[in-house]
Coordinates of C-alpha atoms in Angstrom, one line a residue:
M1 CA -12.2 16.1 0.3
K2 CA -14.3 13.9 2.6
A3 CA -12.1 11.0 3.7
V4 CA -8.3 11.1 3.9
G5 CA -6.2 8.3 5.4
I6 CA -2.8 8.6 7.1
C7 CA 0.1 6.6 5.4
G8 CA 3.4 5.7 7.0
S9 CA 5.1 8.1 4.5
D10 CA 3.0 11.0 5.9
V11 CA 4.3 10.2 9.4
H12 CA 7.9 10.1 8.0
Y13 CA 7.5 13.5 6.3
L14 CA 6.2 14.9 9.6
K15 CA 9.6 14.0 10.9
V16 CA 11.4 15.7 7.9
T17 CA 12.5 13.0 5.4
F18 CA 11.6 9.8 3.6
F19 CA 14.4 8.3 1.6
D20 CA 15.3 10.6 -1.3
F21 CA 12.3 12.9 -0.7
V22 CA 13.1 15.8 1.7
V23 CA 10.6 18.3 3.1
E24 CA 12.3 21.7 2.9
E25 CA 9.3 24.0 3.3
P26 CA 5.7 23.8 4.7
M27 CA 3.7 21.1 2.9
V28 CA 0.2 19.8 3.0
I29 CA 0.3 16.0 3.6
G30 CA -2.2 13.2 2.7
H31 CA -2.6 11.2 -0.4
E32 CA -5.1 8.4 0.4
C33 CA -8.3 10.2 -0.4
A34 CA -11.9 10.4 -1.7
G35 CA -14.3 13.3 -2.0
I36 CA -17.3 14.8 -3.8
V37 CA -17.1 16.7 -7.1
E38 CA -17.9 20.3 -6.6
E39 CA -16.9 21.8 -10.0
M40 CA -15.2 20.6 -13.1
G41 CA -13.7 21.8 -16.3
S42 CA -15.7 22.4 -19.5
E43 CA -14.4 19.3 -21.2
V44 CA -15.1 16.9 -18.4
T45 CA -17.9 14.6 -19.5
H46 CA -17.8 11.5 -17.2
L47 CA -18.4 13.3 -13.9
V48 CA -21.0 15.7 -12.6
P49 CA -21.2 17.8 -9.4
G50 CA -22.2 15.6 -6.5
D51 CA -20.4 12.5 -7.8
R52 CA -18.4 10.7 -5.1
V53 CA -14.9 9.9 -6.3
A54 CA -11.7 8.2 -5.2
L55 CA -8.6 10.0 -6.3
E56 CA -5.4 8.5 -7.7
P57 CA -2.8 10.9 -6.3
G58 CA -0.1 10.8 -8.9
I59 CA -0.1 13.1 -12.0
S60 CA 2.4 11.9 -14.6
C61 CA 3.5 13.8 -17.7
W62 CA 2.0 11.4 -20.3
R63 CA 4.9 12.3 -22.7
C64 CA 8.0 10.5 -21.5
S65 CA 9.0 7.0 -22.6
Y66 CA 7.8 5.4 -19.3
C67 CA 4.3 7.0 -19.6
K68 CA 4.1 6.0 -23.3
Q69 CA 4.9 2.4 -22.4
G70 CA 2.3 2.3 -19.7
S71 CA 4.6 2.5 -16.7
Y72 CA 3.5 5.9 -15.7
N73 CA 4.3 5.2 -12.1
L74 CA 8.0 5.5 -13.0
C75 CA 7.5 8.9 -14.7
P76 CA 10.4 11.2 -13.7
E77 CA 8.1 14.2 -13.8
M78 CA 5.5 12.6 -11.5
K79 CA 3.6 15.1 -9.3
F80 CA 2.4 13.1 -6.4
F81 CA 0.2 14.3 -3.5
A82 CA 2.4 14.9 -0.5
T83 CA 5.7 14.0 -2.0
P84 CA 7.9 17.1 -1.7
P85 CA 7.4 19.8 -2.9
V86 CA 3.8 18.9 -4.1
H87 CA 1.0 19.6 -1.6
G88 CA -1.2 16.7 -0.6
S89 CA -4.9 16.2 -0.1
L90 CA -5.5 16.8 3.6
A91 CA -7.4 19.9 2.8
N92 CA -11.0 21.0 2.3
Q93 CA -10.6 21.2 -1.5
V94 CA -8.2 20.0 -4.1
V95 CA -8.0 20.5 -7.9
H96 CA -7.2 17.2 -9.7
P97 CA -7.3 15.8 -13.3
A98 CA -10.7 14.3 -14.0
D99 CA -9.1 11.1 -15.5
L100 CA -7.6 10.4 -12.0
C101 CA -11.0 10.7 -10.3
F102 CA -12.8 7.4 -10.2
K103 CA -16.6 7.4 -9.6
L104 CA -17.6 5.3 -6.6
P105 CA -20.7 3.0 -6.8
E106 CA -23.5 3.9 -4.4
D107 CA -22.7 1.0 -2.0
I108 CA -19.1 2.0 -1.5
T109 CA -18.4 4.5 1.2
L110 CA -16.0 7.5 0.8
E111 CA -13.7 5.9 3.4
E112 CA -13.5 2.7 1.3
G113 CA -12.8 5.0 -1.7
A114 CA -9.8 6.5 0.2
M115 CA -8.6 2.9 1.0
C116 CA -8.3 2.2 -2.8
E117 CA -4.8 4.0 -2.5
P118 CA -3.2 1.6 0.0
L119 CA -5.1 -1.3 -1.6
S120 CA -3.5 -0.4 -4.9
V121 CA -0.1 -1.1 -3.5
G122 CA -1.2 -4.7 -2.7
V123 CA -2.8 -5.1 -6.1
H124 CA 0.2 -3.8 -8.0
A125 CA 2.5 -6.1 -5.9
C126 CA 0.3 -9.1 -6.8
R127 CA 0.4 -8.2 -10.5
R128 CA 4.2 -7.7 -10.4
A129 CA 4.7 -11.1 -8.7
N130 CA 2.1 -12.9 -10.8
V131 CA 0.0 -14.0 -7.9
G132 CA -2.8 -16.4 -8.9
P133 CA -4.8 -19.5 -8.1
E134 CA -1.7 -21.7 -8.4
T135 CA 0.7 -19.7 -6.2
N136 CA 1.1 -20.0 -2.5
V137 CA 2.0 -16.6 -1.0
L138 CA 4.2 -15.6 2.0
I139 CA 3.8 -12.1 3.3
M140 CA 6.5 -10.5 5.4
G141 CA 5.0 -7.9 7.7
A142 CA 1.4 -7.4 8.9
G143 CA 1.3 -3.7 8.9
P144 CA -1.2 -1.8 6.8
I145 CA 0.5 -2.7 3.5
G146 CA 1.1 -6.3 4.5
L147 CA -2.6 -6.6 5.3
V148 CA -3.8 -5.1 2.0
A149 CA -1.4 -7.4 0.2
L150 CA -3.1 -10.3 2.1
L151 CA -6.5 -9.1 0.9
A152 CA -5.3 -8.6 -2.6
A153 CA -3.5 -12.0 -2.8
R154 CA -6.8 -13.7 -1.6
A155 CA -8.7 -11.7 -4.2
F156 CA -6.2 -12.8 -6.9
G157 CA -7.0 -16.4 -6.0
A158 CA -3.9 -17.5 -3.9
P159 CA -4.9 -20.8 -2.3
R160 CA -2.7 -20.3 0.8
V161 CA -1.4 -17.1 2.3
V162 CA 0.9 -17.2 5.3
I163 CA 1.8 -13.9 7.0
V164 CA 4.8 -13.2 9.3
D165 CA 5.3 -10.4 11.9
V166 CA 6.8 -9.6 15.3
D167 CA 3.5 -8.3 16.7
E168 CA 0.8 -10.7 18.0
F169 CA -2.0 -8.2 17.6
R170 CA -1.3 -7.6 13.9
L171 CA -1.1 -11.3 13.3
S172 CA -4.5 -11.8 15.0
V173 CA -5.9 -9.1 12.6
A174 CA -4.3 -10.9 9.7
K175 CA -5.9 -14.2 10.8
D176 CA -9.3 -12.5 11.0
L177 CA -8.8 -11.1 7.5
G178 CA -8.2 -14.5 6.0
A179 CA -4.6 -15.5 6.4
S180 CA -4.2 -19.3 6.2
E181 CA -1.6 -19.3 9.0
T182 CA 0.4 -16.7 10.9
V183 CA 4.0 -17.0 12.1
K184 CA 5.4 -14.8 15.0
V185 CA 9.1 -14.1 14.5
S186 CA 11.7 -12.0 16.3
T187 CA 14.0 -9.2 15.2
N188 CA 17.1 -11.3 15.8
E189 CA 18.8 -12.1 12.5
E190 CA 20.5 -15.1 14.0
E191 CA 17.1 -16.8 14.2
V192 CA 16.4 -16.7 10.4
A193 CA 17.1 -20.4 9.7
G194 CA 14.8 -21.7 12.4
E195 CA 12.0 -19.2 11.4
V196 CA 12.3 -20.2 7.7
E197 CA 11.5 -23.8 8.8
L198 CA 8.5 -22.6 10.8
I199 CA 7.3 -20.7 7.8
K200 CA 7.6 -23.7 5.5
K201 CA 5.8 -25.9 8.0
A202 CA 3.0 -23.3 8.3
M203 CA 2.7 -23.1 4.5
G204 CA 2.5 -26.9 4.3
E205 CA 3.6 -26.7 0.6
S206 CA 6.3 -24.7 -1.2
V207 CA 6.4 -20.9 -1.0
D208 CA 5.9 -19.8 -4.6
I209 CA 5.9 -16.1 -4.0
T210 CA 7.0 -13.9 -1.1
L211 CA 5.8 -10.3 -0.8
D212 CA 8.2 -8.4 1.6
C213 CA 6.0 -5.6 2.9
A214 CA 8.5 -4.6 5.6
G215 CA 11.8 -4.2 3.7
F216 CA 14.4 -4.9 6.3
N217 CA 17.6 -6.9 6.2
K218 CA 16.0 -9.7 8.1
T219 CA 12.7 -9.8 6.3
M220 CA 14.4 -9.9 2.9
T221 CA 16.9 -12.6 4.0
T222 CA 13.9 -14.6 5.3
A223 CA 12.1 -14.1 2.0
L224 CA 15.0 -15.2 -0.1
N225 CA 15.6 -18.3 2.0
A226 CA 12.0 -19.3 2.3
T227 CA 11.0 -19.0 -1.3
R228 CA 11.2 -22.1 -3.4
P229 CA 13.7 -22.6 -6.3
G230 CA 12.3 -20.8 -9.3
G231 CA 10.0 -18.7 -7.1
K232 CA 9.7 -15.0 -6.8
V233 CA 10.4 -12.4 -4.2
C234 CA 8.7 -9.0 -4.5
L235 CA 10.1 -6.2 -2.4
V236 CA 7.3 -3.8 -1.4
G237 CA 8.3 -2.3 1.9
M238 CA 11.0 0.3 2.3
G239 CA 12.3 -0.2 5.8
H240 CA 16.0 -0.1 5.0
N241 CA 17.5 2.0 2.2
E242 CA 20.4 -0.4 1.9
M243 CA 20.5 -4.1 2.7
T244 CA 23.0 -6.9 3.0
V245 CA 21.2 -10.1 1.9
P246 CA 22.2 -13.6 0.6
L247 CA 21.5 -12.8 -3.0
T248 CA 24.0 -15.3 -4.5
P249 CA 22.5 -18.4 -3.0
A250 CA 19.0 -17.2 -4.0
A251 CA 20.3 -16.5 -7.6
A252 CA 21.7 -20.0 -7.7
R253 CA 18.2 -21.3 -7.0
E254 CA 16.8 -19.0 -9.7
V255 CA 14.7 -17.0 -7.3
D256 CA 13.6 -13.8 -9.1
V257 CA 13.6 -10.5 -7.2
V258 CA 11.3 -7.7 -8.4
G259 CA 10.6 -4.3 -7.0
V260 CA 7.4 -2.2 -6.6
F261 CA 7.0 1.5 -6.8
R262 CA 3.5 2.7 -6.0
Y263 CA 1.1 1.3 -8.7
K264 CA -0.4 1.8 -12.1
N265 CA -3.9 1.3 -13.5
T266 CA -5.3 -0.2 -10.3
W267 CA -8.3 2.0 -9.2
P268 CA -10.9 0.3 -11.5
L269 CA -9.9 -3.2 -10.2
C270 CA -9.8 -2.0 -6.6
I271 CA -13.3 -0.5 -6.9
E272 CA -14.6 -3.7 -8.5
F273 CA -13.0 -5.8 -5.7
L274 CA -14.8 -3.6 -3.1
R275 CA -18.1 -3.5 -5.1
S276 CA -18.2 -7.3 -5.5
G277 CA -17.3 -8.0 -1.9
K278 CA -14.1 -9.9 -2.8
I279 CA -12.3 -7.5 -0.6
D280 CA -13.5 -5.8 2.6
V281 CA -11.2 -3.0 3.7
K282 CA -13.5 -1.7 6.5
P283 CA -11.9 -3.7 9.3
L284 CA -8.6 -2.0 8.6
I285 CA -10.0 1.4 9.6
T286 CA -9.4 1.4 13.3
H287 CA -9.4 5.1 14.2
R288 CA -11.3 8.2 13.0
F289 CA -10.7 11.9 13.5
G290 CA -12.2 15.2 12.3
F291 CA -10.4 18.0 10.6
S292 CA -9.3 20.4 13.4
Q293 CA -5.8 21.4 14.6
K294 CA -6.1 19.2 17.7
E295 CA -7.6 16.3 15.9
V296 CA -5.0 16.3 13.2
E297 CA -2.2 16.3 15.8
D298 CA -4.0 13.5 17.8
A299 CA -4.4 11.5 14.6
F300 CA -0.8 11.6 13.7
E301 CA 0.3 10.8 17.2
T302 CA -2.1 7.8 17.1
S303 CA -0.8 6.6 13.8
A304 CA 2.9 7.1 14.8
R305 CA 2.4 5.2 18.0
G306 CA 1.2 2.0 16.2
G307 CA -0.2 -0.4 18.7
S308 CA -3.8 -1.1 17.8
A309 CA -3.9 1.5 15.1
I310 CA -3.9 0.1 11.6
K311 CA -5.5 2.8 9.4
V312 CA -6.2 6.2 10.8
M313 CA -8.8 8.1 8.8
F314 CA -9.9 11.7 8.7
N315 CA -13.5 12.6 8.0
L316 CA -13.7 16.1 6.6

């Protein structure tokens, strides 16, 4: 391992639990990663020692109906880095299937390779929502996933992308990354109606697709109300496990709601987006730490604190 990023789920696991996944014994965390091949099995033909690779962190069974249909991200037997009880990749060495190790072009850094994992969430969300050159996209939340969703939507050709958040700093980052407009909102659910009007005004046209990268009652309510009749809302973030949202009015306007769980078949496209320059993830990496006890602790405190920290990266 040479580059490992900290994800929000890693911070949650440090505090014991993340939705249905519970940490019951010591576990190595980390799943956003890239490294250098040291050894490989006798039947591996596409890699050699010294190759720089980005790792897709989920090992599916390849036998169940989901895997056979191509939806391997839904495999019930999935072994995913740093999802209990599977150990993660914040370690000096890991053993991983060769078909989940993707060789990096010479002009892509190992840090960028590690960023293929969060970027994959944005790419998979855009695919699920059918983002393209004729769809105006609204993104709820300008955290790390909201920002990679912004980059992905732009790369998929979305003509206008408006992003919404409660934090001024994150919105300024989004603007620098290519958001058409930004809208600062509050956490007060009573202000949804007024904020929906501000969002529509910022978009200037209809909101065809909304990617909710926060996943709270208020963000999902805003998404359902702001999206045009016949549009689509894609729930990406997992802020609340249960929500009370105005689903019936949205259904009466034929607004489709789709979910996202991780990703599938995204690494080759992510690497191509990085290689071609269509996407630049480097501005998202705001803090870097080495691999010592103190630096690991400092890194997680920095990530958990938020503020100016977007993506915290370990260099091993």
